[in-house]
mmCIF file of C-alpha atoms in Angstrom:
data_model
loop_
_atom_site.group_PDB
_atom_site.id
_atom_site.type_symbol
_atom_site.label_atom_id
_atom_site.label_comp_id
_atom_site.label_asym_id
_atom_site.label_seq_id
_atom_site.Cartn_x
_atom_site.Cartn_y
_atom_site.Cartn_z
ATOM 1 C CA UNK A 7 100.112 -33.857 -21.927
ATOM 2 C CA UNK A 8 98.456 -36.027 -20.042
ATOM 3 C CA UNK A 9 99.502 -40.562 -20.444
ATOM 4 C CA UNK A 10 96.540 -42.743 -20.359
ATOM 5 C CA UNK A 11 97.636 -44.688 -17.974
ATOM 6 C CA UNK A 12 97.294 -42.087 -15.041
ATOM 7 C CA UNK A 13 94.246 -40.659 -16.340
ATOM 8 C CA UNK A 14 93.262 -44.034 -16.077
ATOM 9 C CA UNK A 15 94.344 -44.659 -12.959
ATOM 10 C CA UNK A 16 92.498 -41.431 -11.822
ATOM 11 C CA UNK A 17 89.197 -42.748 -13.162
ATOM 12 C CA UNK A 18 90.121 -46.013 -10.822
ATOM 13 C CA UNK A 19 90.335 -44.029 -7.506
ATOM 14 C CA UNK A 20 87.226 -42.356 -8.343
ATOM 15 C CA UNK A 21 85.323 -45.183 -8.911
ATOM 16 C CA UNK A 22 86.440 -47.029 -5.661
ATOM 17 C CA UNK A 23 85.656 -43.732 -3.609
ATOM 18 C CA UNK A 24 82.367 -43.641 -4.775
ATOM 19 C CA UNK A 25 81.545 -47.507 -4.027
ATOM 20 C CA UNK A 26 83.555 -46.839 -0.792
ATOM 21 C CA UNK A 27 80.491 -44.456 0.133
ATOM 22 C CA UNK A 28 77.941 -46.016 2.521
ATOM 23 C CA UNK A 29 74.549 -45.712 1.230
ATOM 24 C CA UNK A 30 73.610 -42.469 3.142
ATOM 25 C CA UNK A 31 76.041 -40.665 1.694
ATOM 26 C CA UNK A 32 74.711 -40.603 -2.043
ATOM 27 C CA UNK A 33 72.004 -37.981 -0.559
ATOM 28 C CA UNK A 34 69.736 -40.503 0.794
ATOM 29 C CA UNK A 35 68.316 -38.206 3.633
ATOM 30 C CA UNK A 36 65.796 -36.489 1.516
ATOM 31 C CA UNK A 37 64.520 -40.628 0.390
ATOM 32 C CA UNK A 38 64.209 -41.671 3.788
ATOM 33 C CA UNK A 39 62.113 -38.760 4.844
ATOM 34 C CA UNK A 40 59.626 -40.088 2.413
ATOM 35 C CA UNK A 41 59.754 -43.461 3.147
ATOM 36 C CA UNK A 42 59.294 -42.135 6.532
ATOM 37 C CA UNK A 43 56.229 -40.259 5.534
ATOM 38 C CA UNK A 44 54.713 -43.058 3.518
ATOM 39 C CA UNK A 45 55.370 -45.420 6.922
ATOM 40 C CA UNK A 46 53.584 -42.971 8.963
ATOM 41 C CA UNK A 47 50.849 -41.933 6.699
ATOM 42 C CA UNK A 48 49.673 -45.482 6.460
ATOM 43 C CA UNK A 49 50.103 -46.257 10.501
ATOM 44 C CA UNK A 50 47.885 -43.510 10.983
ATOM 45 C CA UNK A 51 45.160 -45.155 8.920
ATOM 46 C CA UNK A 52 45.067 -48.029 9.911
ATOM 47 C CA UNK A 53 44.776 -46.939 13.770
ATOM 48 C CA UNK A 54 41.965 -45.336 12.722
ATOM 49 C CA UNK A 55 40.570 -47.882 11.105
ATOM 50 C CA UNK A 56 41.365 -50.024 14.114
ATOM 51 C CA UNK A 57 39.260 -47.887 16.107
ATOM 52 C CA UNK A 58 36.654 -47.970 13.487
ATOM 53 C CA UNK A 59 36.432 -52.345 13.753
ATOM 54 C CA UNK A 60 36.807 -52.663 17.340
ATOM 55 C CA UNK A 61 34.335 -49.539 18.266
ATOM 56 C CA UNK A 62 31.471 -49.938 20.590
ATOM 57 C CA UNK A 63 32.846 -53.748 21.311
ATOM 58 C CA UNK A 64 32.754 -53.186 24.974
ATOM 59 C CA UNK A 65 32.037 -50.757 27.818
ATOM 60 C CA UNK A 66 35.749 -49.048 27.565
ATOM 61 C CA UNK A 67 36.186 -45.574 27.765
ATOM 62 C CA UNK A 68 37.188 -44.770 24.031
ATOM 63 C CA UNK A 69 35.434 -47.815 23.053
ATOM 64 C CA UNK A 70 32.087 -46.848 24.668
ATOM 65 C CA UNK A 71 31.817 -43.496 22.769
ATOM 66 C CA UNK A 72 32.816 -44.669 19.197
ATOM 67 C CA UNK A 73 29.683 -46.276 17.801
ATOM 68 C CA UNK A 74 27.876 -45.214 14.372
ATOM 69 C CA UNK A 75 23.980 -44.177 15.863
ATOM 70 C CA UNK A 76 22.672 -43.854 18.690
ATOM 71 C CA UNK A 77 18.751 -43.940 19.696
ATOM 72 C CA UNK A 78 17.724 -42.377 22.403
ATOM 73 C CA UNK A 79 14.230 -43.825 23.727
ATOM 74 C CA UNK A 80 14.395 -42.301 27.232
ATOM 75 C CA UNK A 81 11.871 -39.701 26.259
ATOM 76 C CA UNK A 82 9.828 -42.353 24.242
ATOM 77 C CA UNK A 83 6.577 -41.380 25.637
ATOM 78 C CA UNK A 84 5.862 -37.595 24.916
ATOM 79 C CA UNK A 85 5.576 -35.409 27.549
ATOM 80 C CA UNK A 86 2.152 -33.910 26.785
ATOM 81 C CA UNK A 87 0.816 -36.537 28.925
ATOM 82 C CA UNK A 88 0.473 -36.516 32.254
ATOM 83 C CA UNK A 89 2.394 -38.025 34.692
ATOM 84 C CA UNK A 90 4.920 -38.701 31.761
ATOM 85 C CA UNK A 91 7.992 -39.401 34.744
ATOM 86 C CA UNK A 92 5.960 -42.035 35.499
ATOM 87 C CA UNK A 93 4.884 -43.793 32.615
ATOM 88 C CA UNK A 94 8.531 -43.436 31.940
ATOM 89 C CA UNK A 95 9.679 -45.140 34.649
ATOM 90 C CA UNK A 96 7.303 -47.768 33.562
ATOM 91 C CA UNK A 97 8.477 -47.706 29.886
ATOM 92 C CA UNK A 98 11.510 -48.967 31.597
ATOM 93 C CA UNK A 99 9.776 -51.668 33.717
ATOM 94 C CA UNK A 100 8.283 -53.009 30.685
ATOM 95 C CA UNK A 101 11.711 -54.133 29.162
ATOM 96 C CA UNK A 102 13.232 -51.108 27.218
ATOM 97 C CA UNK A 103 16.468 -49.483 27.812
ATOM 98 C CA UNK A 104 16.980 -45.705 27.802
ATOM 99 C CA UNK A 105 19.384 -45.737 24.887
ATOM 100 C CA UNK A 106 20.825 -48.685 22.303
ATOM 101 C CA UNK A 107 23.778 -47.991 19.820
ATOM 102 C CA UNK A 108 25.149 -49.954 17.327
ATOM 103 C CA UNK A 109 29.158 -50.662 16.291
ATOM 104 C CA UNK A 110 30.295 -52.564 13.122
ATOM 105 C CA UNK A 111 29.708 -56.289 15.268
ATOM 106 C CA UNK A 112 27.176 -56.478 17.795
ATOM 107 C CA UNK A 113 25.100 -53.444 19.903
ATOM 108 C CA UNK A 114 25.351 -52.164 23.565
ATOM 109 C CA UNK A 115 22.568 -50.698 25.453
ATOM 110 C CA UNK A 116 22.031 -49.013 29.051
ATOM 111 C CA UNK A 117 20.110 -45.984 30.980
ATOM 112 C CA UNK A 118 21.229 -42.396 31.259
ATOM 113 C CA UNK A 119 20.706 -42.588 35.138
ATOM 114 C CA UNK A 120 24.780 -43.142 35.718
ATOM 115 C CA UNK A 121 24.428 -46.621 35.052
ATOM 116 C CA UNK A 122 25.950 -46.626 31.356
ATOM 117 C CA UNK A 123 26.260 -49.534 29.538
ATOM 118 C CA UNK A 124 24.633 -52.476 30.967
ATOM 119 C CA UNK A 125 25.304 -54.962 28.139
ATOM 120 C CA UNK A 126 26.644 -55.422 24.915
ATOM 121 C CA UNK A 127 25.910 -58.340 22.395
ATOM 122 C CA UNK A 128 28.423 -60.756 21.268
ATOM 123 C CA UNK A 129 30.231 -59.650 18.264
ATOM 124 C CA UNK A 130 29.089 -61.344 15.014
ATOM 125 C CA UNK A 131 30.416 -61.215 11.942
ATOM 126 C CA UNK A 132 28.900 -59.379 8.948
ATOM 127 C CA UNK A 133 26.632 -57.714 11.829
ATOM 128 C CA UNK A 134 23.146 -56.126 10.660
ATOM 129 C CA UNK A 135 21.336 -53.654 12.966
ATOM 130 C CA UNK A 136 17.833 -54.571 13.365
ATOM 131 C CA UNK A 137 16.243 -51.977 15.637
ATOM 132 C CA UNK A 138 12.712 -53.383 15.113
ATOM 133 C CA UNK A 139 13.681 -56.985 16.291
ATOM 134 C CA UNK A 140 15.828 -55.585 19.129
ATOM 135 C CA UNK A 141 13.185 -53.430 21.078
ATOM 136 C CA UNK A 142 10.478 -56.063 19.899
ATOM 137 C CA UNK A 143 12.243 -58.616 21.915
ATOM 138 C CA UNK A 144 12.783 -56.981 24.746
ATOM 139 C CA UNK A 145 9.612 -56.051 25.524
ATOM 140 C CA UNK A 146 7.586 -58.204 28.187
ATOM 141 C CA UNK A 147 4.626 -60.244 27.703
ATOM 142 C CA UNK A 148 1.262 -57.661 26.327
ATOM 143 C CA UNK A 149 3.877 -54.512 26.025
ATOM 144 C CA UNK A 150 3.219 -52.768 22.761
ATOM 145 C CA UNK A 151 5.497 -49.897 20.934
ATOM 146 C CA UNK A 152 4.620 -47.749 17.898
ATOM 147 C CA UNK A 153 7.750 -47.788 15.777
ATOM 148 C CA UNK A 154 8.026 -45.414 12.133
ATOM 149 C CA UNK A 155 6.674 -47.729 8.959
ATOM 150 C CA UNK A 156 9.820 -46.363 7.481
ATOM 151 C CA UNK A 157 12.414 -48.184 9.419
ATOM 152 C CA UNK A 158 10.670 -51.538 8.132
ATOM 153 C CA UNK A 159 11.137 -50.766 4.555
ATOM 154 C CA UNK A 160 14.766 -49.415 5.384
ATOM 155 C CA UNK A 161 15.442 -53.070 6.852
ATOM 156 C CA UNK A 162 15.997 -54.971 3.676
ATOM 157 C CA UNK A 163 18.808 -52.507 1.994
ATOM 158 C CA UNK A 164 20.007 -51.819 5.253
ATOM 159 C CA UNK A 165 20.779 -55.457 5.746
ATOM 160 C CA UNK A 166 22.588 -55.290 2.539
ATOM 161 C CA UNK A 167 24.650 -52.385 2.793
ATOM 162 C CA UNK A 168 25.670 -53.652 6.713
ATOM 163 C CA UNK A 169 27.378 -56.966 4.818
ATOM 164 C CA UNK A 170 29.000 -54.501 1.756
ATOM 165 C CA UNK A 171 30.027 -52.479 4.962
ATOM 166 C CA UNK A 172 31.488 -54.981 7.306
ATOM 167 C CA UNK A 173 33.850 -56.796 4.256
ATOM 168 C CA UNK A 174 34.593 -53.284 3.017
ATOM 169 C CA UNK A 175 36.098 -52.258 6.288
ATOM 170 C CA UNK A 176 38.225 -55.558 7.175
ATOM 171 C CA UNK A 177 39.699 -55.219 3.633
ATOM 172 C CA UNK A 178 40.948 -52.096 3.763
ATOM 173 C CA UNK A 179 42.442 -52.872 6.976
ATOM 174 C CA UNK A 180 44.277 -55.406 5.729
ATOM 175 C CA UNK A 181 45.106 -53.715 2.940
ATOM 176 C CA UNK A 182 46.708 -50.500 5.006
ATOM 177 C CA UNK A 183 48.660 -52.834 6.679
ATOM 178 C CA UNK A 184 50.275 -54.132 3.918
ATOM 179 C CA UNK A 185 50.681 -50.716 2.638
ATOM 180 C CA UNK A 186 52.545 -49.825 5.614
ATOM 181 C CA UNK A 187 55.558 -52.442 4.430
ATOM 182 C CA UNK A 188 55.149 -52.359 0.685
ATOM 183 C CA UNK A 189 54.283 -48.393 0.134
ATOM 184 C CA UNK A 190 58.193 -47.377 0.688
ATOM 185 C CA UNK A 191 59.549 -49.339 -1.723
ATOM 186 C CA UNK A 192 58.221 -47.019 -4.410
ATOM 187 C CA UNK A 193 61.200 -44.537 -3.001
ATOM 188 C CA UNK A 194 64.859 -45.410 -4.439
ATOM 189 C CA UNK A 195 67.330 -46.166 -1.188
ATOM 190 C CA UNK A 196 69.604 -43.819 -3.375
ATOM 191 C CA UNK A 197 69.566 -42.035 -6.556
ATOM 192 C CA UNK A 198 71.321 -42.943 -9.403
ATOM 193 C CA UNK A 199 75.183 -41.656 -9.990
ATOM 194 C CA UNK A 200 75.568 -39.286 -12.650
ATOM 195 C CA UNK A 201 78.908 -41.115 -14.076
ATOM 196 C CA UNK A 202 76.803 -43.951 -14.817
ATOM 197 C CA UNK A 203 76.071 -44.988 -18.391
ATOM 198 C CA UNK A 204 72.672 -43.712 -20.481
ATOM 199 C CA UNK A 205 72.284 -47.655 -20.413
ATOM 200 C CA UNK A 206 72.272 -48.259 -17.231
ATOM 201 C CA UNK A 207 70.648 -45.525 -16.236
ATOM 202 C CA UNK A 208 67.157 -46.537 -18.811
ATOM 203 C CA UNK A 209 67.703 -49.905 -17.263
ATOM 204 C CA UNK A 210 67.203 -48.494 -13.828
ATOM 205 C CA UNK A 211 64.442 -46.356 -14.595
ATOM 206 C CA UNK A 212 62.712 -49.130 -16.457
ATOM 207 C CA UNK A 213 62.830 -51.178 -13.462
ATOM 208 C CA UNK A 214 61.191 -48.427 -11.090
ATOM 209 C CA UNK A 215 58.556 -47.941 -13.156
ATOM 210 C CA UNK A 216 57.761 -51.260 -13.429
ATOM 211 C CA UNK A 217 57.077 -51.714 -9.347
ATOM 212 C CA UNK A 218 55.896 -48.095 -9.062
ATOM 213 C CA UNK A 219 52.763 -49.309 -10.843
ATOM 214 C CA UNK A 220 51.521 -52.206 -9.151
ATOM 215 C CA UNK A 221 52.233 -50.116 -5.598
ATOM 216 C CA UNK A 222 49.978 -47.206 -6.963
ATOM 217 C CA UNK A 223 47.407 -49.698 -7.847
ATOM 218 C CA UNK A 224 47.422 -51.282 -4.560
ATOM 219 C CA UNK A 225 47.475 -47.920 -2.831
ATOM 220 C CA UNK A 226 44.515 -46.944 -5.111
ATOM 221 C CA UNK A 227 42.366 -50.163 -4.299
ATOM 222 C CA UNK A 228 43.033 -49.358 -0.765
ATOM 223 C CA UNK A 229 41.890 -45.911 -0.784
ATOM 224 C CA UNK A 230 38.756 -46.853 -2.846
ATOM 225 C CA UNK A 231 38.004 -49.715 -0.410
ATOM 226 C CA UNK A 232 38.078 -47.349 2.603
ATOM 227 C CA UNK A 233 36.521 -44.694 0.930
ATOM 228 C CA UNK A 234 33.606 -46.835 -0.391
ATOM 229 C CA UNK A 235 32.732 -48.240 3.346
ATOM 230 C CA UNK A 236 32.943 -45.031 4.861
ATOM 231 C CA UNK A 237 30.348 -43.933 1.889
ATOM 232 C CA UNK A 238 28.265 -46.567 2.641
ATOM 233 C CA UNK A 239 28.096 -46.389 6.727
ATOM 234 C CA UNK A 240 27.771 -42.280 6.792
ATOM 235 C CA UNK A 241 24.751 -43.001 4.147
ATOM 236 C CA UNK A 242 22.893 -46.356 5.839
ATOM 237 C CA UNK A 243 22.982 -44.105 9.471
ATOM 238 C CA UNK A 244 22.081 -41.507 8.185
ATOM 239 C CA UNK A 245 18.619 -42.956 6.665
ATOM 240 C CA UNK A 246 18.397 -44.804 9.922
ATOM 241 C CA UNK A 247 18.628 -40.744 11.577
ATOM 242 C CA UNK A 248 16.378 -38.883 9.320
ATOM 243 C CA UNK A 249 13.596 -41.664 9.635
ATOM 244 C CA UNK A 250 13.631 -41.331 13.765
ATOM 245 C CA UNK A 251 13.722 -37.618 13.375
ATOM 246 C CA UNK A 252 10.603 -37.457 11.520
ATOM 247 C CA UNK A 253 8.855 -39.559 13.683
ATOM 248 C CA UNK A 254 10.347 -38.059 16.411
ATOM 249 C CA UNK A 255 7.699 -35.436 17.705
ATOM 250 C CA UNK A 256 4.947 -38.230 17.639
ATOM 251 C CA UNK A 257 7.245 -41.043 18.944
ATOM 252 C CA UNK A 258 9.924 -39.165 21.193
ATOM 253 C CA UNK A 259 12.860 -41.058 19.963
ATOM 254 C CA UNK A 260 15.501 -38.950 19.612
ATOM 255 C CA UNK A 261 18.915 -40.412 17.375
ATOM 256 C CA UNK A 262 22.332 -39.173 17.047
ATOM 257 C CA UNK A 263 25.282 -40.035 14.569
ATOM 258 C CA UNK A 264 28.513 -41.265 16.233
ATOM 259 C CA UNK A 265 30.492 -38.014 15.762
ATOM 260 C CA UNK A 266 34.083 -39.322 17.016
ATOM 261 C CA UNK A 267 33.027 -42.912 14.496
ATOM 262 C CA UNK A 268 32.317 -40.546 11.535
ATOM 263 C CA UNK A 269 35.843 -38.487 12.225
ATOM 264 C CA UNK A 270 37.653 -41.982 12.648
ATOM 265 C CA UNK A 271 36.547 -43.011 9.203
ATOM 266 C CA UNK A 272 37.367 -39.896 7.611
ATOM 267 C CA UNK A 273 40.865 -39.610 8.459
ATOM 268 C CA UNK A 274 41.126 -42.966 7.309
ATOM 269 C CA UNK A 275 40.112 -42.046 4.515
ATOM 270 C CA UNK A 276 42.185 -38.715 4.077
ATOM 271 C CA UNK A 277 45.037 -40.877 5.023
ATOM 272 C CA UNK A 278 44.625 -43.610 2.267
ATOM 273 C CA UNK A 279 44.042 -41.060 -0.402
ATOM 274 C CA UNK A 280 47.411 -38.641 0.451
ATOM 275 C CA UNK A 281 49.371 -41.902 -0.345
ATOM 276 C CA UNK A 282 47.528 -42.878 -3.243
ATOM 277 C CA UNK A 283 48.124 -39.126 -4.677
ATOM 278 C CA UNK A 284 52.010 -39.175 -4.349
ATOM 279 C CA UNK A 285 52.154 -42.635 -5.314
ATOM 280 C CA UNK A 286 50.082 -41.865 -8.937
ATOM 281 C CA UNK A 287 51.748 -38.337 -8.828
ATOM 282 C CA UNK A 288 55.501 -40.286 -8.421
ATOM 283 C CA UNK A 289 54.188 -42.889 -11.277
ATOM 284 C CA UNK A 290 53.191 -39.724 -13.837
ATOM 285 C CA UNK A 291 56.756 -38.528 -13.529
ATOM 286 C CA UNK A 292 58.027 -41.790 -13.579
ATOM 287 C CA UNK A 293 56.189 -42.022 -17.392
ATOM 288 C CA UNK A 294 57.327 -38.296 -18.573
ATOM 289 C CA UNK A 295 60.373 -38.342 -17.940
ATOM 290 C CA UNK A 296 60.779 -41.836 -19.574
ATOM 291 C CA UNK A 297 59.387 -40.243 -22.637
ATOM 292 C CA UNK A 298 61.045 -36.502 -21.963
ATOM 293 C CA UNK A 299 64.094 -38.910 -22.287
ATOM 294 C CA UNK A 300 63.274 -41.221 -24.914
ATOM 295 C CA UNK A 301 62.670 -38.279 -27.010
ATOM 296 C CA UNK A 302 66.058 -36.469 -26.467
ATOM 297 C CA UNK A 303 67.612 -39.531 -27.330
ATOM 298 C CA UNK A 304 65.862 -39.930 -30.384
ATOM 299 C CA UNK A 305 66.923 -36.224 -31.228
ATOM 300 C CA UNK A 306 70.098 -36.413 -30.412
ATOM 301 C CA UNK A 307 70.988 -39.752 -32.547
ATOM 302 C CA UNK A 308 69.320 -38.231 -35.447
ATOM 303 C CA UNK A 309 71.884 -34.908 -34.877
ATOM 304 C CA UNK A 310 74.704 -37.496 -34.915
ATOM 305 C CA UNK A 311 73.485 -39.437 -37.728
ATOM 306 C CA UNK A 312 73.829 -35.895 -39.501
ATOM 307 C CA UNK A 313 76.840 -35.034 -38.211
ATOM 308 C CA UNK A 314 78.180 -38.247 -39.090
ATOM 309 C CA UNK A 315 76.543 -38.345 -42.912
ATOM 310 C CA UNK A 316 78.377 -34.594 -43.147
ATOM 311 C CA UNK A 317 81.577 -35.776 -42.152
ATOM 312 C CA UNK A 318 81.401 -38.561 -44.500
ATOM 313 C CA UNK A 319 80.998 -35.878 -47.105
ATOM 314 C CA UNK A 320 83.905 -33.800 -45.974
ATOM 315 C CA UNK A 321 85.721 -36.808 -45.976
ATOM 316 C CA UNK A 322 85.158 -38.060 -49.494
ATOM 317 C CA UNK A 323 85.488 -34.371 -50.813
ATOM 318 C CA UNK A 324 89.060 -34.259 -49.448
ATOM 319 C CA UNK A 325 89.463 -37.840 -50.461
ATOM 320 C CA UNK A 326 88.677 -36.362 -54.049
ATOM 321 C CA UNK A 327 91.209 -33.367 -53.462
ATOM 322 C CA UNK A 328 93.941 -35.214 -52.316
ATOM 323 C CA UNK A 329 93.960 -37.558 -55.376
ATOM 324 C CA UNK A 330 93.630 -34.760 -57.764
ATOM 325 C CA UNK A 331 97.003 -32.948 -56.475
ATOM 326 C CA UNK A 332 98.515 -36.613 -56.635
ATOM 327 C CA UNK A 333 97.421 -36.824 -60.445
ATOM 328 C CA UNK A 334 98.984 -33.470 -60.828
ATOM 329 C CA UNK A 335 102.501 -34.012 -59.270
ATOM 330 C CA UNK A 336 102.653 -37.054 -61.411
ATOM 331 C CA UNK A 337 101.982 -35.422 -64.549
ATOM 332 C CA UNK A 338 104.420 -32.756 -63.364
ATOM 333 C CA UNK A 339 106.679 -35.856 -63.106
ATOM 334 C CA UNK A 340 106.501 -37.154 -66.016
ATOM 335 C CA UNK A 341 106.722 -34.042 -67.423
ATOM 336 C CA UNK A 342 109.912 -33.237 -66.034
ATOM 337 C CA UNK A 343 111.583 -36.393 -67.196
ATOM 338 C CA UNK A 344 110.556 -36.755 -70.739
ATOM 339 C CA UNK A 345 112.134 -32.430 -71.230
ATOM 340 C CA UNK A 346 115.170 -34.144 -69.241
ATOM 341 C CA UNK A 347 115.562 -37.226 -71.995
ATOM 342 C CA UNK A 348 115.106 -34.701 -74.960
ATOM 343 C CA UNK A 349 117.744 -32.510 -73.632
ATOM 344 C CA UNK A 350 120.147 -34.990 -73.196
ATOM 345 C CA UNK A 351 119.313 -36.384 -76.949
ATOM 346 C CA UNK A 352 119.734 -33.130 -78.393
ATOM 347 C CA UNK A 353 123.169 -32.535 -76.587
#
């Protein structure tokens, strides 16, 4: 038999082992792994996107390849003329470069003769890419260009979509890098012990749930935001492409999408959305097991309730019992001693 003291005693030690644990102990290596993965997952978008804002800024070597189009006017005259080497060379005496591209704040141009880059504009905020004012004002005095009608009706949306673009893109920076500090949290530093109460334990899930859902949404807004300027920039270059390429066997002007800028984007994207995905996967089984457990509670304090109405029954059935065998040994009683009296009057 076992005195309450000791067993109390023995619940005593237990408890001060347990608190006596450091944190890493109470299986916290498979939590920090995912905090770890959240960390990196976000790092690795914004990077990206880093490359993304500051691409085609300068003449640097990763910089100078990231840009979103390119146009190619090299070849601008077409080479069913005669002599087209030289009226090349003198398409480049008249003020035009051999290629222009464009990043998300200014433009760079240069000639494919080795030279490169030969300048790049100052970055401006909420940038818009006018081709048609660019060449047009390079040009010297009497030089005319042909240019496709359809890059002048292209202007107006284009100049649009380049401001939707250019906020969409600093956001979502911002946003991943806030994501970098704040997206952990949604992971417990160590999961609850089993010995606490059912009270305790709603308590704690209660208060998960209720920062689990404003990290999703900010993981959500940040995916959207990244995904909706990537949207927009594949879509507004890719006009810009199409309308050079039809033009291009009367024109000669050849333009190219910014592979390595497109990839940049994209993983920035694919980044942003992995998060998003555990974070609204982690808040769905946040919310079913809440209710998976809400539900077996409810269950099982209806079984007690039964359990407790039936032994309320038992107990009042005995109850009745017991009284009815008291009745009986005092009518035996009673019995008993009036028999006694009338023997002792008849003797």
């Amino acid at each position: 038999m076992a005195f309450p003291f000791f067993s109390f005693l023995r619940r005593r030690k237990a408890q001060n082992q347990t608190s006596s644990l450091a944190p890493g102990d109470l299986q916290r290596r498979p939590f920090s792994k995912r905090r770890l993965f959240y960390i990196l997952l976000y790092i690795i978008a914004l990077v990206f996107l880093i490359l993304v804002l500051i691409g085609n800024v300068g003449d640097k070597p990763v910089l100078r390849e990231t840009y979103f189009l390119k146009i190619d006017l090299s070849e601008i005259i077409p080479r069913s003329v005669p002599d087209a080497v030289l009226i090349n060379s003198i398409a480049r005496t008249i003020g035009l470069h051999d290629f222009y591209q464009v990043g998300l704040w200014n433009f760079c141009e240069g000639y494919e003769d080795g030279s490169g880059i030969t300048y790049c504009s100052e970055p401006k905020k909420m940038y818009f890419f006018n081709p048609v004012e660019i060449l047009l004002s390079e040009l010297l005095a009497g030089a005319t260009i042909a240019l496709p009608g359809d890059v002048t009706k292209a202007l107006n949306i284009a100049r649009i979509a380049s401001h939707w673009m250019f906020g969409l893109f600093i956001t979502a920076t911002v946003l991943t890098f806030i994501c970098i500090f704040l997206a952990p949290l949604s992971i417990s530093t160590s999961p609850l012990n089993p010995s606490f109460s059912p009270v305790a334990t709603q308590r704690a899930h209660s208060a998960k749930k209720r920062y689990l859902f404003p990290l999703t949404l900010l993981t959500f807004v940040t995916f959207l935001l990244t995904a909706a300027a990537s949207i927009i920039a594949t879509v507004m270059f890719t006009i810009f492409k199409i309308v050079f390429v039809k033009n291009e066997a009367d024109l000669n002007i050849h333009a190219q999408l910014g592979t390595r800028m497109l990839v940049f984007m994209w993983i920035a994207v694919g980044m942003t959305a992995i998060g998003y995905i555990f974070h609204a996967a982690s808040l769905c089984a946040c919310c079913c097991r809440g209710l998976r457990k809400r539900r077996h509670g409810e269950r099982r304090a209806g079984l007690q309730e039964e359990k407790g109405m039936f032994g309320r029954r038992e107990n009042s059935s005995s109850s009745r019992g017991l009284g009815n065998e008291a009745d009986e040994k005092r009518g035996d009683t009673r019995r008993r001693f009036h028999s006694w009296r009338r023997m002792r009057v008849d003797g």
